[in-house]
C-alpha cells in the first residue's frame, strides 16, 4: 500500500479533505494535475461568498454553521485570515423563490438578520437600485472567503501532518478492487486503501459514466470600477446577491481598493471539454452585464474592467454528490457543487474524512446522496 487514502484532485474539496485526514493520522497521497491553489479550477478569482441564510435550501444551514467553525479552525492553524463576516444582502422580489427560501432558512434556524423595506433600505444601501416590490434581507452571518489562500493553507497543513501532495500529476484511471484501489497517474501505479474523488469539473473526464450527472459549466467573474470607492469598501458594502427578473448579480466589496466584483451568475452554460475553457468574455456577455449593472447597481460604472471565466461541475438538481459511489468498492465522491460549494469546503472535507474512516457521518447529507441520481448499476 502506498497510502491509506488517495485523493484525486487537490483543489477546493481535496485540499480540505487532505487537511482533515492527515490531521487524524492517516497516510494520504493527493494527486493534482496543476499547481496547488492554481487559478484554472473552481477556486480562482479572489473571493467566494459565504452565506448562512441559504437560498439553495434550509437543509444546508446546519452544515454552514459547522463550516463556519471549521473556517475559524483553519485560520487558527494556518495563521491566515480567510473568512471575513461583513454581512450579506439578499435583494429580490419578495415573492421570488430565492427570497422565500432565504426567509425559510432564517425562520427554521432563528438566524441573525435584518429585513429592510422601501425608503429605509434605500437610505442604508444607496449602492443598489431598490424597487417597491423588493425585499432587502441582511444575513449577519455572511461575508467573503479568500479562495486561493484557503486551498494553499489547507494543503500546507495537510503536508505538515505528513500528506504527500503530488502536483502536476494527472490521474488517468482509478481501478477499485476488493482490497483497495489502484490509481494510474503519469504512467505509474499506486495502491491505496480508499480513494476520494474531488475532481470538480473534470470528473466526467476521469469517470465518463458520470458525464450526465456532473456537467462542467462556465461562470464568468467580472470586476467594475466604483463611482465612489469609499461606499464599496467592506465596512460599507456587504457581500450581495441582487436578483430581479432575469437578472442575478452576485458580488463582494472592493478588496483591492480599486474594483468591485459583481458577476452575472444566473444559468451558466455547459461546456464540452473542461480542458479547453474559453476564459475571455463574449461581446453579448458584456451587453448583458452593462444592462443589469445599469438597472441594479448604480454604485458602479457599467463597463467591466476585468473578466475571467472559471468552471464548476453542476448536477441536474444543483446539489452535489457526496458519499459512496454506487457499485465501486472503496470509493467516495465529493463533486458537483453546482456553483455554491466553496463556503462548505471545510465541512465537506470533514464529512469526507468521516466517510472514509468510519463509513458514516454524523452530519445530515441525505440531500447529497449520490444514490438519488445514480442507480447501483449506472454504468
Ligand atoms: C466563478 C465561480 C464563482 C463561485 N462563487 C461561489 C461563491 O461565491 N460561494 C461559494 O460557496 N461557491 C462558489 N462557487 C462554487 C465553488 O467555488 C465550487 O463549488 C468549489 O470550488 C468546487 O470545488 P471542487 O473541489 O469540486 O473543484 P475544484 O476546486 O475545481 O477542484 C478540482 C481539482 O481537481 C483537479 N483535477 C481534476 N481532474 C484531475 C485528474 N484527473 N488528476 C489530478 N487532478 C485533477 C483540478 O485540477 C482541480 O484542482 C463558485 C464557482 C465558480 C466557478
CSV table of N, CA, C and O in Angstrom, one decimal, residues 170-289:
chain,number,residue,atom,x,y,z
A,170,UNK,N,-1.4,14.2,-13.2
A,170,UNK,CA,-2.8,13.9,-13.5
A,170,UNK,C,-3.1,12.4,-13.4
A,170,UNK,O,-2.3,11.6,-13.8
A,171,UNK,N,-4.3,12.1,-12.8
A,171,UNK,CA,-4.7,10.7,-12.7
A,171,UNK,C,-5.4,10.3,-14.0
A,171,UNK,O,-6.3,11.0,-14.4
A,172,UNK,N,-5.0,9.2,-14.6
A,172,UNK,CA,-5.7,8.7,-15.8
A,172,UNK,C,-6.8,7.7,-15.5
A,172,UNK,O,-7.8,7.7,-16.3
A,173,UNK,N,-6.6,6.9,-14.5
A,173,UNK,CA,-7.6,5.9,-14.2
A,173,UNK,C,-7.6,5.5,-12.8
A,173,UNK,O,-6.5,5.5,-12.1
A,174,UNK,N,-8.7,5.1,-12.3
A,174,UNK,CA,-8.8,4.5,-10.9
A,174,UNK,C,-9.5,3.1,-11.1
A,174,UNK,O,-10.5,3.0,-11.8
A,175,UNK,N,-8.9,2.2,-10.4
A,175,UNK,CA,-9.4,0.8,-10.6
A,175,UNK,C,-9.8,0.3,-9.2
A,175,UNK,O,-8.9,-0.2,-8.4
A,176,UNK,N,-11.1,0.4,-8.8
A,176,UNK,CA,-11.5,-0.1,-7.5
A,176,UNK,C,-11.3,-1.7,-7.4
A,176,UNK,O,-11.7,-2.3,-8.4
A,177,UNK,N,-10.7,-2.1,-6.3
A,177,UNK,CA,-10.6,-3.6,-6.1
A,177,UNK,C,-11.1,-4.0,-4.7
A,177,UNK,O,-11.4,-3.1,-4.0
A,178,UNK,N,-11.2,-5.3,-4.4
A,178,UNK,CA,-11.9,-5.6,-3.2
A,178,UNK,C,-11.0,-5.2,-2.0
A,178,UNK,O,-11.5,-4.8,-0.9
A,179,UNK,N,-9.7,-5.2,-2.2
A,179,UNK,CA,-8.8,-4.8,-1.0
A,179,UNK,C,-8.2,-3.4,-1.1
A,179,UNK,O,-7.2,-3.1,-0.5
A,180,UNK,N,-8.7,-2.6,-2.0
A,180,UNK,CA,-8.2,-1.2,-2.1
A,180,UNK,C,-8.5,-0.6,-3.5
A,180,UNK,O,-9.5,-1.1,-4.1
A,181,UNK,N,-7.7,0.3,-3.9
A,181,UNK,CA,-7.9,1.0,-5.2
A,181,UNK,C,-6.6,1.2,-5.8
A,181,UNK,O,-5.6,1.6,-5.2
A,182,UNK,N,-6.5,0.8,-7.1
A,182,UNK,CA,-5.3,1.1,-7.9
A,182,UNK,C,-5.5,2.5,-8.6
A,182,UNK,O,-6.5,2.7,-9.2
A,183,UNK,N,-4.4,3.3,-8.6
A,183,UNK,CA,-4.5,4.6,-9.2
A,183,UNK,C,-3.4,4.7,-10.3
A,183,UNK,O,-2.2,4.4,-10.0
A,184,UNK,N,-3.8,5.0,-11.5
A,184,UNK,CA,-2.8,5.1,-12.6
A,184,UNK,C,-2.6,6.6,-12.9
A,184,UNK,O,-3.5,7.3,-13.2
A,185,UNK,N,-1.4,7.1,-12.7
A,185,UNK,CA,-1.1,8.5,-12.9
A,185,UNK,C,0.3,8.7,-13.5
A,185,UNK,O,1.3,8.2,-13.0
A,186,UNK,N,0.3,9.4,-14.7
A,186,UNK,CA,1.6,9.7,-15.4
A,186,UNK,C,2.4,8.4,-15.5
A,186,UNK,O,3.6,8.4,-15.3
A,187,UNK,N,1.7,7.3,-15.9
A,187,UNK,CA,2.5,6.1,-16.2
A,187,UNK,C,2.8,5.2,-15.0
A,187,UNK,O,3.4,4.2,-15.2
A,188,UNK,N,2.5,5.7,-13.8
A,188,UNK,CA,2.9,4.9,-12.6
A,188,UNK,C,1.6,4.4,-11.9
A,188,UNK,O,0.6,5.0,-12.1
A,189,UNK,N,1.8,3.3,-11.2
A,189,UNK,CA,0.6,2.7,-10.5
A,189,UNK,C,0.8,2.9,-9.0
A,189,UNK,O,1.9,2.6,-8.5
A,190,UNK,N,-0.2,3.3,-8.3
A,190,UNK,CA,-0.2,3.5,-6.9
A,190,UNK,C,-1.3,2.6,-6.3
A,190,UNK,O,-2.4,2.5,-6.9
A,191,UNK,N,-1.1,2.1,-5.1
A,191,UNK,CA,-2.2,1.3,-4.5
A,191,UNK,C,-2.5,2.0,-3.1
A,191,UNK,O,-1.6,2.3,-2.3
A,192,UNK,N,-3.8,2.3,-3.0
A,192,UNK,CA,-4.3,2.9,-1.7
A,192,UNK,C,-5.4,2.1,-1.2
A,192,UNK,O,-6.1,1.3,-1.9
A,193,UNK,N,-5.7,2.3,0.1
A,193,UNK,CA,-6.8,1.6,0.7
A,193,UNK,C,-8.2,2.1,0.2
A,193,UNK,O,-9.0,1.3,-0.2
A,194,UNK,N,-8.3,3.4,0.2
A,194,UNK,CA,-9.6,4.0,-0.3
A,194,UNK,C,-9.3,5.2,-1.1
A,194,UNK,O,-8.2,5.9,-0.9
A,195,UNK,N,-10.2,5.7,-1.9
A,195,UNK,CA,-10.0,6.8,-2.8
A,195,UNK,C,-11.1,7.8,-2.6
A,195,UNK,O,-12.3,7.5,-2.4
A,196,UNK,N,-10.7,9.1,-2.6
A,196,UNK,CA,-11.7,10.2,-2.6
A,196,UNK,C,-11.6,11.0,-3.9
A,196,UNK,O,-10.5,11.4,-4.3
A,197,UNK,N,-12.7,11.1,-4.6
A,197,UNK,CA,-12.7,11.7,-5.9
A,197,UNK,C,-13.2,13.2,-5.8
A,197,UNK,O,-14.4,13.4,-5.5
A,198,UNK,N,-12.3,14.1,-5.9
A,198,UNK,CA,-12.6,15.5,-5.8
A,198,UNK,C,-12.1,16.3,-7.0
A,198,UNK,O,-11.3,17.2,-6.9
A,199,UNK,N,-12.6,15.8,-8.2
A,199,UNK,CA,-12.0,16.3,-9.4
A,199,UNK,C,-12.9,17.4,-10.1
A,199,UNK,O,-12.6,17.8,-11.2
A,200,UNK,N,-13.9,17.9,-9.4
A,200,UNK,CA,-14.7,19.0,-9.8
A,200,UNK,C,-15.2,18.9,-11.3
A,200,UNK,O,-15.7,17.9,-11.7
A,201,UNK,N,-14.9,19.9,-12.1
A,201,UNK,CA,-15.4,20.0,-13.4
A,201,UNK,C,-14.9,18.9,-14.3
A,201,UNK,O,-15.4,18.6,-15.4
A,202,UNK,N,-13.8,18.3,-13.9
A,202,UNK,CA,-13.1,17.2,-14.7
A,202,UNK,C,-13.6,15.8,-14.4
A,202,UNK,O,-13.2,14.9,-15.0
A,203,UNK,N,-14.6,15.7,-13.5
A,203,UNK,CA,-15.0,14.4,-13.0
A,203,UNK,C,-15.5,13.5,-14.2
A,203,UNK,O,-15.2,12.3,-14.3
A,204,UNK,N,-16.2,14.1,-15.1
A,204,UNK,CA,-16.8,13.3,-16.3
A,204,UNK,C,-15.7,12.8,-17.2
A,204,UNK,O,-15.9,11.9,-18.0
A,205,UNK,N,-14.5,13.5,-17.1
A,205,UNK,CA,-13.4,13.0,-18.0
A,205,UNK,C,-12.7,11.8,-17.3
A,205,UNK,O,-12.4,10.8,-18.0
A,206,UNK,N,-12.6,11.8,-16.0
A,206,UNK,CA,-12.0,10.7,-15.3
A,206,UNK,C,-12.9,9.5,-15.3
A,206,UNK,O,-12.5,8.4,-15.4
A,207,UNK,N,-14.2,9.8,-15.0
A,207,UNK,CA,-15.3,8.8,-14.9
A,207,UNK,C,-16.4,9.1,-15.9
A,207,UNK,O,-17.4,9.7,-15.6
A,208,UNK,N,-16.2,8.7,-17.2
A,208,UNK,CA,-17.2,9.0,-18.2
A,208,UNK,C,-18.6,8.6,-17.9
A,208,UNK,O,-19.5,9.2,-18.4
A,209,UNK,N,-18.8,7.6,-17.1
A,209,UNK,CA,-20.1,7.1,-16.7
A,209,UNK,C,-20.9,8.2,-15.9
A,209,UNK,O,-22.1,8.1,-15.8
A,210,UNK,N,-20.2,9.2,-15.4
A,210,UNK,CA,-20.8,10.3,-14.6
A,210,UNK,C,-21.1,11.6,-15.4
A,210,UNK,O,-21.4,12.6,-14.9
A,211,UNK,N,-20.8,11.5,-16.7
A,211,UNK,CA,-20.9,12.7,-17.6
A,211,UNK,C,-22.2,13.4,-17.5
A,211,UNK,O,-22.3,14.6,-17.5
A,212,UNK,N,-23.3,12.6,-17.4
A,212,UNK,CA,-24.6,13.2,-17.4
A,212,UNK,C,-25.0,13.8,-16.1
A,212,UNK,O,-25.8,14.7,-16.0
A,213,UNK,N,-24.4,13.3,-15.0
A,213,UNK,CA,-24.7,13.8,-13.7
A,213,UNK,C,-23.8,14.9,-13.2
A,213,UNK,O,-24.2,15.7,-12.4
A,214,UNK,N,-22.6,15.0,-13.8
A,214,UNK,CA,-21.7,16.1,-13.4
A,214,UNK,C,-21.3,16.9,-14.7
A,214,UNK,O,-20.4,16.5,-15.4
A,215,UNK,N,-22.0,18.0,-14.9
A,215,UNK,CA,-21.8,18.7,-16.2
A,215,UNK,C,-20.9,19.9,-15.9
A,215,UNK,O,-21.3,20.8,-15.1
A,216,UNK,N,-19.8,20.1,-16.6
A,216,UNK,CA,-19.0,21.3,-16.4
A,216,UNK,C,-19.7,22.5,-17.0
A,216,UNK,O,-20.2,22.5,-18.1
A,217,UNK,N,-19.8,23.6,-16.2
A,217,UNK,CA,-20.4,24.8,-16.7
A,217,UNK,C,-19.4,26.0,-16.4
A,217,UNK,O,-18.7,26.0,-15.5
A,218,UNK,N,-19.5,26.9,-17.3
A,218,UNK,CA,-18.6,28.1,-17.3
A,218,UNK,C,-19.3,29.3,-16.6
A,218,UNK,O,-20.4,29.6,-16.8
A,219,UNK,N,-18.5,29.8,-15.6
A,219,UNK,CA,-19.0,31.0,-14.9
A,219,UNK,C,-18.1,32.1,-15.1
A,219,UNK,O,-16.8,32.0,-14.9
A,220,UNK,N,-18.6,33.3,-15.5
A,220,UNK,CA,-17.7,34.4,-15.8
A,220,UNK,C,-17.7,35.3,-14.5
A,220,UNK,O,-18.8,35.7,-14.0
A,221,UNK,N,-16.5,35.6,-14.0
A,221,UNK,CA,-16.4,36.6,-13.0
A,221,UNK,C,-16.0,38.0,-13.6
A,221,UNK,O,-15.1,38.0,-14.5
A,222,UNK,N,-16.6,39.0,-13.1
A,222,UNK,CA,-16.3,40.4,-13.6
A,222,UNK,C,-16.1,41.4,-12.5
A,222,UNK,O,-16.8,41.3,-11.5
A,223,UNK,N,-15.3,42.4,-12.8
A,223,UNK,CA,-15.0,43.4,-11.8
A,223,UNK,C,-15.2,44.8,-12.5
A,223,UNK,O,-15.0,45.0,-13.6
A,224,UNK,N,-15.8,45.7,-11.7
A,224,UNK,CA,-16.2,47.0,-12.2
A,224,UNK,C,-15.5,48.1,-11.3
A,224,UNK,O,-15.2,47.9,-10.1
A,225,UNK,N,-15.4,49.3,-11.9
A,225,UNK,CA,-14.9,50.4,-11.1
A,225,UNK,C,-16.0,51.1,-10.4
A,225,UNK,O,-17.1,51.4,-11.0
A,226,UNK,N,-15.9,51.3,-9.1
A,226,UNK,CA,-17.0,52.0,-8.4
A,226,UNK,C,-17.0,53.5,-8.7
A,226,UNK,O,-15.9,54.1,-8.9
A,227,UNK,N,-18.1,54.2,-8.6
A,227,UNK,CA,-18.1,55.6,-8.8
A,227,UNK,C,-17.5,56.3,-7.6
A,227,UNK,O,-16.9,57.3,-7.7
A,228,UNK,N,-17.8,55.7,-6.4
A,228,UNK,CA,-17.3,56.2,-5.1
A,228,UNK,C,-16.7,55.1,-4.3
A,228,UNK,O,-17.4,54.3,-3.7
A,229,UNK,N,-15.4,55.0,-4.3
A,229,UNK,CA,-14.7,53.8,-3.7
A,229,UNK,C,-15.1,53.6,-2.3
A,229,UNK,O,-15.3,52.5,-1.9
A,230,UNK,N,-15.2,54.7,-1.5
A,230,UNK,CA,-15.4,54.6,-0.1
A,230,UNK,C,-16.7,53.8,0.2
A,230,UNK,O,-16.8,53.1,1.2
A,231,UNK,N,-17.7,54.0,-0.7
A,231,UNK,CA,-19.0,53.4,-0.5
A,231,UNK,C,-19.0,51.9,-0.7
A,231,UNK,O,-20.0,51.2,-0.5
A,232,UNK,N,-17.9,51.4,-1.3
A,232,UNK,CA,-17.8,50.0,-1.7
A,232,UNK,C,-16.8,49.2,-0.9
A,232,UNK,O,-16.5,48.0,-1.3
A,233,UNK,N,-16.3,49.8,0.1
A,233,UNK,CA,-15.3,49.0,0.9
A,233,UNK,C,-16.1,48.1,1.9
A,233,UNK,O,-17.3,48.3,2.1
A,234,UNK,N,-15.4,47.1,2.5
A,234,UNK,CA,-16.1,46.1,3.2
A,234,UNK,C,-16.9,46.6,4.4
A,234,UNK,O,-17.8,46.0,4.9
A,235,UNK,N,-16.5,47.8,5.0
A,235,UNK,CA,-17.2,48.3,6.1
A,235,UNK,C,-18.5,48.9,5.7
A,235,UNK,O,-19.4,49.2,6.5
A,236,UNK,N,-18.7,49.2,4.4
A,236,UNK,CA,-19.9,49.9,3.9
A,236,UNK,C,-20.7,48.9,3.0
A,236,UNK,O,-22.0,49.1,3.0
A,237,UNK,N,-20.1,48.1,2.3
A,237,UNK,CA,-20.8,47.2,1.4
A,237,UNK,C,-20.7,45.7,1.8
A,237,UNK,O,-19.6,45.1,1.7
A,238,UNK,N,-21.8,45.1,2.2
A,238,UNK,CA,-21.8,43.7,2.5
A,238,UNK,C,-21.7,42.9,1.2
A,238,UNK,O,-21.8,43.5,0.1
A,239,UNK,N,-21.4,41.6,1.2
A,239,UNK,CA,-21.5,40.8,0.0
A,239,UNK,C,-22.9,40.9,-0.4
A,239,UNK,O,-23.8,41.2,0.4
A,240,UNK,N,-23.2,40.6,-1.7
A,240,UNK,CA,-24.6,40.7,-2.1
A,240,UNK,C,-25.0,39.7,-3.2
A,240,UNK,O,-24.2,39.2,-4.0
A,241,UNK,N,-26.3,39.5,-3.2
A,241,UNK,CA,-27.0,38.8,-4.3
A,241,UNK,C,-28.1,39.7,-4.7
A,241,UNK,O,-29.1,39.8,-3.9
A,242,UNK,N,-28.0,40.3,-5.9
A,242,UNK,CA,-29.1,41.3,-6.3
A,242,UNK,C,-29.8,40.6,-7.4
A,242,UNK,O,-29.3,40.4,-8.5
A,243,UNK,N,-31.1,40.2,-7.1
A,243,UNK,CA,-31.8,39.4,-8.1
A,243,UNK,C,-33.1,40.2,-8.5
A,243,UNK,O,-33.7,40.8,-7.7
A,244,UNK,N,-33.4,40.2,-9.8
A,244,UNK,CA,-34.6,40.8,-10.3
A,244,UNK,C,-34.9,40.3,-11.7
A,244,UNK,O,-34.1,40.4,-12.6
A,245,UNK,N,-36.1,39.6,-11.8
A,245,UNK,CA,-36.5,39.1,-13.1
A,245,UNK,C,-35.4,38.1,-13.6
A,245,UNK,O,-34.9,37.3,-12.9
A,246,UNK,N,-34.9,38.4,-14.8
A,246,UNK,CA,-33.8,37.6,-15.4
A,246,UNK,C,-32.5,37.9,-14.9
A,246,UNK,O,-31.5,37.2,-15.2
A,247,UNK,N,-32.3,39.1,-14.2
A,247,UNK,CA,-31.0,39.5,-13.7
A,247,UNK,C,-30.6,38.9,-12.4
A,247,UNK,O,-31.5,38.8,-11.5
A,248,UNK,N,-29.4,38.4,-12.3
A,248,UNK,CA,-28.9,38.0,-11.0
A,248,UNK,C,-27.4,38.3,-10.9
A,248,UNK,O,-26.6,37.8,-11.6
A,249,UNK,N,-27.1,39.3,-10.1
A,249,UNK,CA,-25.7,39.7,-9.9
A,249,UNK,C,-25.3,39.4,-8.5
A,249,UNK,O,-26.0,39.8,-7.5
A,250,UNK,N,-24.2,38.7,-8.4
A,250,UNK,CA,-23.6,38.5,-7.0
A,250,UNK,C,-22.3,39.1,-6.9
A,250,UNK,O,-21.6,39.2,-7.9
A,251,UNK,N,-21.9,39.6,-5.7
A,251,UNK,CA,-20.6,40.3,-5.7
A,251,UNK,C,-20.1,40.5,-4.3
A,251,UNK,O,-20.8,40.1,-3.3
A,252,UNK,N,-19.0,41.1,-4.2
A,252,UNK,CA,-18.2,41.3,-2.9
A,252,UNK,C,-17.8,42.8,-2.9
A,252,UNK,O,-17.7,43.4,-4.0
A,253,UNK,N,-17.5,43.3,-1.7
A,253,UNK,CA,-17.0,44.7,-1.7
A,253,UNK,C,-15.6,44.8,-2.4
A,253,UNK,O,-15.0,43.8,-2.7
A,254,UNK,N,-15.1,46.0,-2.5
A,254,UNK,CA,-13.8,46.2,-3.1
A,254,UNK,C,-12.7,45.6,-2.1
A,254,UNK,O,-12.6,46.1,-1.0
A,255,UNK,N,-12.0,44.7,-2.6
A,255,UNK,CA,-10.9,44.1,-1.8
A,255,UNK,C,-9.5,44.5,-2.1
A,255,UNK,O,-8.6,44.5,-1.3
A,256,UNK,N,-9.4,45.1,-3.3
A,256,UNK,CA,-8.1,45.5,-3.7
A,256,UNK,C,-8.0,47.1,-3.7
A,256,UNK,O,-7.0,47.7,-4.1
A,257,UNK,N,-9.1,47.7,-3.2
A,257,UNK,CA,-9.0,49.2,-3.1
A,257,UNK,C,-9.2,49.9,-4.4
A,257,UNK,O,-8.8,51.0,-4.5
A,258,UNK,N,-9.8,49.2,-5.4
A,258,UNK,CA,-9.9,49.8,-6.7
A,258,UNK,C,-11.2,49.3,-7.5
A,258,UNK,O,-11.9,50.1,-8.1
A,259,UNK,N,-11.4,48.0,-7.4
A,259,UNK,CA,-12.5,47.4,-8.2
A,259,UNK,C,-13.5,46.7,-7.3
A,259,UNK,O,-13.1,46.3,-6.2
A,260,UNK,N,-14.7,46.5,-7.8
A,260,UNK,CA,-15.8,45.8,-7.1
A,260,UNK,C,-16.1,44.5,-7.9
A,260,UNK,O,-16.4,44.7,-9.1
A,261,UNK,N,-16.2,43.4,-7.3
A,261,UNK,CA,-16.5,42.2,-8.1
A,261,UNK,C,-18.1,42.1,-8.1
A,261,UNK,O,-18.7,42.1,-7.1
A,262,UNK,N,-18.6,42.1,-9.3
A,262,UNK,CA,-20.1,41.9,-9.5
A,262,UNK,C,-20.2,41.0,-10.7
A,262,UNK,O,-19.8,41.4,-11.8
A,263,UNK,N,-20.8,39.8,-10.5
A,263,UNK,CA,-20.8,38.9,-11.7
A,263,UNK,C,-22.2,38.4,-11.9
A,263,UNK,O,-23.0,38.2,-11.0
A,264,UNK,N,-22.5,38.1,-13.2
A,264,UNK,CA,-23.8,37.6,-13.6
A,264,UNK,C,-23.7,36.1,-13.4
A,264,UNK,O,-23.0,35.4,-14.2
A,265,UNK,N,-24.5,35.5,-12.5
A,265,UNK,CA,-24.3,34.1,-12.1
A,265,UNK,C,-25.6,33.3,-12.4
A,265,UNK,O,-25.7,32.1,-12.0
A,266,UNK,N,-26.5,33.8,-13.2
A,266,UNK,CA,-27.7,33.0,-13.5
A,266,UNK,C,-27.5,32.1,-14.7
A,266,UNK,O,-26.9,32.6,-15.7
A,267,UNK,N,-27.9,30.9,-14.7
A,267,UNK,CA,-27.9,30.0,-15.8
A,267,UNK,C,-26.6,29.9,-16.5
A,267,UNK,O,-26.5,30.2,-17.7
A,268,UNK,N,-25.5,29.4,-15.8
A,268,UNK,CA,-24.2,29.3,-16.5
A,268,UNK,C,-24.4,28.2,-17.6
A,268,UNK,O,-25.2,27.3,-17.5
A,269,UNK,N,-23.6,28.4,-18.7
A,269,UNK,CA,-23.7,27.5,-19.8
A,269,UNK,C,-22.8,26.2,-19.7
A,269,UNK,O,-21.6,26.4,-19.3
A,270,UNK,N,-23.3,25.1,-20.2
A,270,UNK,CA,-22.4,23.9,-20.1
A,270,UNK,C,-21.3,24.0,-21.1
A,270,UNK,O,-21.4,24.7,-22.2
A,271,UNK,N,-20.2,23.4,-20.8
A,271,UNK,CA,-19.1,23.3,-21.8
A,271,UNK,C,-18.7,21.9,-22.1
A,271,UNK,O,-18.8,21.0,-21.3
A,272,UNK,N,-18.3,21.7,-23.4
A,272,UNK,CA,-18.0,20.4,-23.9
A,272,UNK,C,-16.8,19.8,-23.1
A,272,UNK,O,-16.9,18.7,-22.6
A,273,UNK,N,-15.7,20.5,-23.1
A,273,UNK,CA,-14.4,19.9,-22.6
A,273,UNK,C,-13.8,20.9,-21.6
A,273,UNK,O,-13.4,22.0,-22.0
A,274,UNK,N,-13.7,20.5,-20.4
A,274,UNK,CA,-13.1,21.4,-19.3
A,274,UNK,C,-11.7,21.8,-19.6
A,274,UNK,O,-11.2,22.8,-19.1
A,275,UNK,N,-11.0,21.0,-20.5
A,275,UNK,CA,-9.6,21.4,-20.7
A,275,UNK,C,-9.5,22.5,-21.8
A,275,UNK,O,-8.4,23.0,-22.0
A,276,UNK,N,-10.6,22.9,-22.4
A,276,UNK,CA,-10.5,24.0,-23.4
A,276,UNK,C,-11.5,25.1,-23.1
A,276,UNK,O,-12.3,25.5,-23.9
A,277,UNK,N,-11.6,25.5,-21.8
A,277,UNK,CA,-12.5,26.5,-21.4
A,277,UNK,C,-12.1,27.9,-22.0
A,277,UNK,O,-10.9,28.2,-22.0
A,278,UNK,N,-13.1,28.5,-22.6
A,278,UNK,CA,-12.9,29.9,-23.1
A,278,UNK,C,-12.9,30.9,-21.9
A,278,UNK,O,-13.9,31.1,-21.2
A,279,UNK,N,-11.7,31.4,-21.6
A,279,UNK,CA,-11.6,32.2,-20.4
A,279,UNK,C,-11.9,33.7,-20.6
A,279,UNK,O,-12.0,34.5,-19.6
A,280,UNK,N,-12.0,34.1,-21.8
A,280,UNK,CA,-12.2,35.5,-22.1
A,280,UNK,C,-13.7,35.8,-22.1
A,280,UNK,O,-14.5,34.9,-21.8
A,281,UNK,N,-14.1,37.0,-22.4
A,281,UNK,CA,-15.5,37.4,-22.3
A,281,UNK,C,-16.1,37.5,-23.7
A,281,UNK,O,-15.5,38.1,-24.6
A,282,UNK,N,-17.3,37.1,-23.9
A,282,UNK,CA,-18.0,37.2,-25.2
A,282,UNK,C,-18.7,38.6,-25.3
A,282,UNK,O,-19.2,39.1,-24.2
A,283,UNK,N,-18.8,39.2,-26.5
A,283,UNK,CA,-19.5,40.6,-26.5
A,283,UNK,C,-20.9,40.6,-25.9
A,283,UNK,O,-21.3,41.5,-25.3
A,284,UNK,N,-21.7,39.5,-26.2
A,284,UNK,CA,-23.0,39.5,-25.7
A,284,UNK,C,-23.1,39.4,-24.1
A,284,UNK,O,-24.0,39.9,-23.5
A,285,UNK,N,-22.0,38.9,-23.5
A,285,UNK,CA,-22.0,38.9,-22.1
A,285,UNK,C,-21.8,40.3,-21.6
A,285,UNK,O,-22.4,40.7,-20.6
A,286,UNK,N,-20.9,41.1,-22.2
A,286,UNK,CA,-20.7,42.5,-21.8
A,286,UNK,C,-22.0,43.2,-21.9
A,286,UNK,O,-22.3,44.0,-20.9
A,287,UNK,N,-22.8,43.0,-22.9
A,287,UNK,CA,-24.0,43.7,-23.1
A,287,UNK,C,-25.0,43.4,-21.9
A,287,UNK,O,-25.6,44.3,-21.3
A,288,UNK,N,-25.1,42.1,-21.6
A,288,UNK,CA,-26.0,41.7,-20.5
A,288,UNK,C,-25.5,42.3,-19.2
A,288,UNK,O,-26.3,42.7,-18.4
A,289,UNK,N,-24.2,42.3,-19.0
A,289,UNK,CA,-23.7,42.8,-17.7
A,289,UNK,C,-23.9,44.3,-17.6
A,289,UNK,O,-24.4,44.8,-16.6
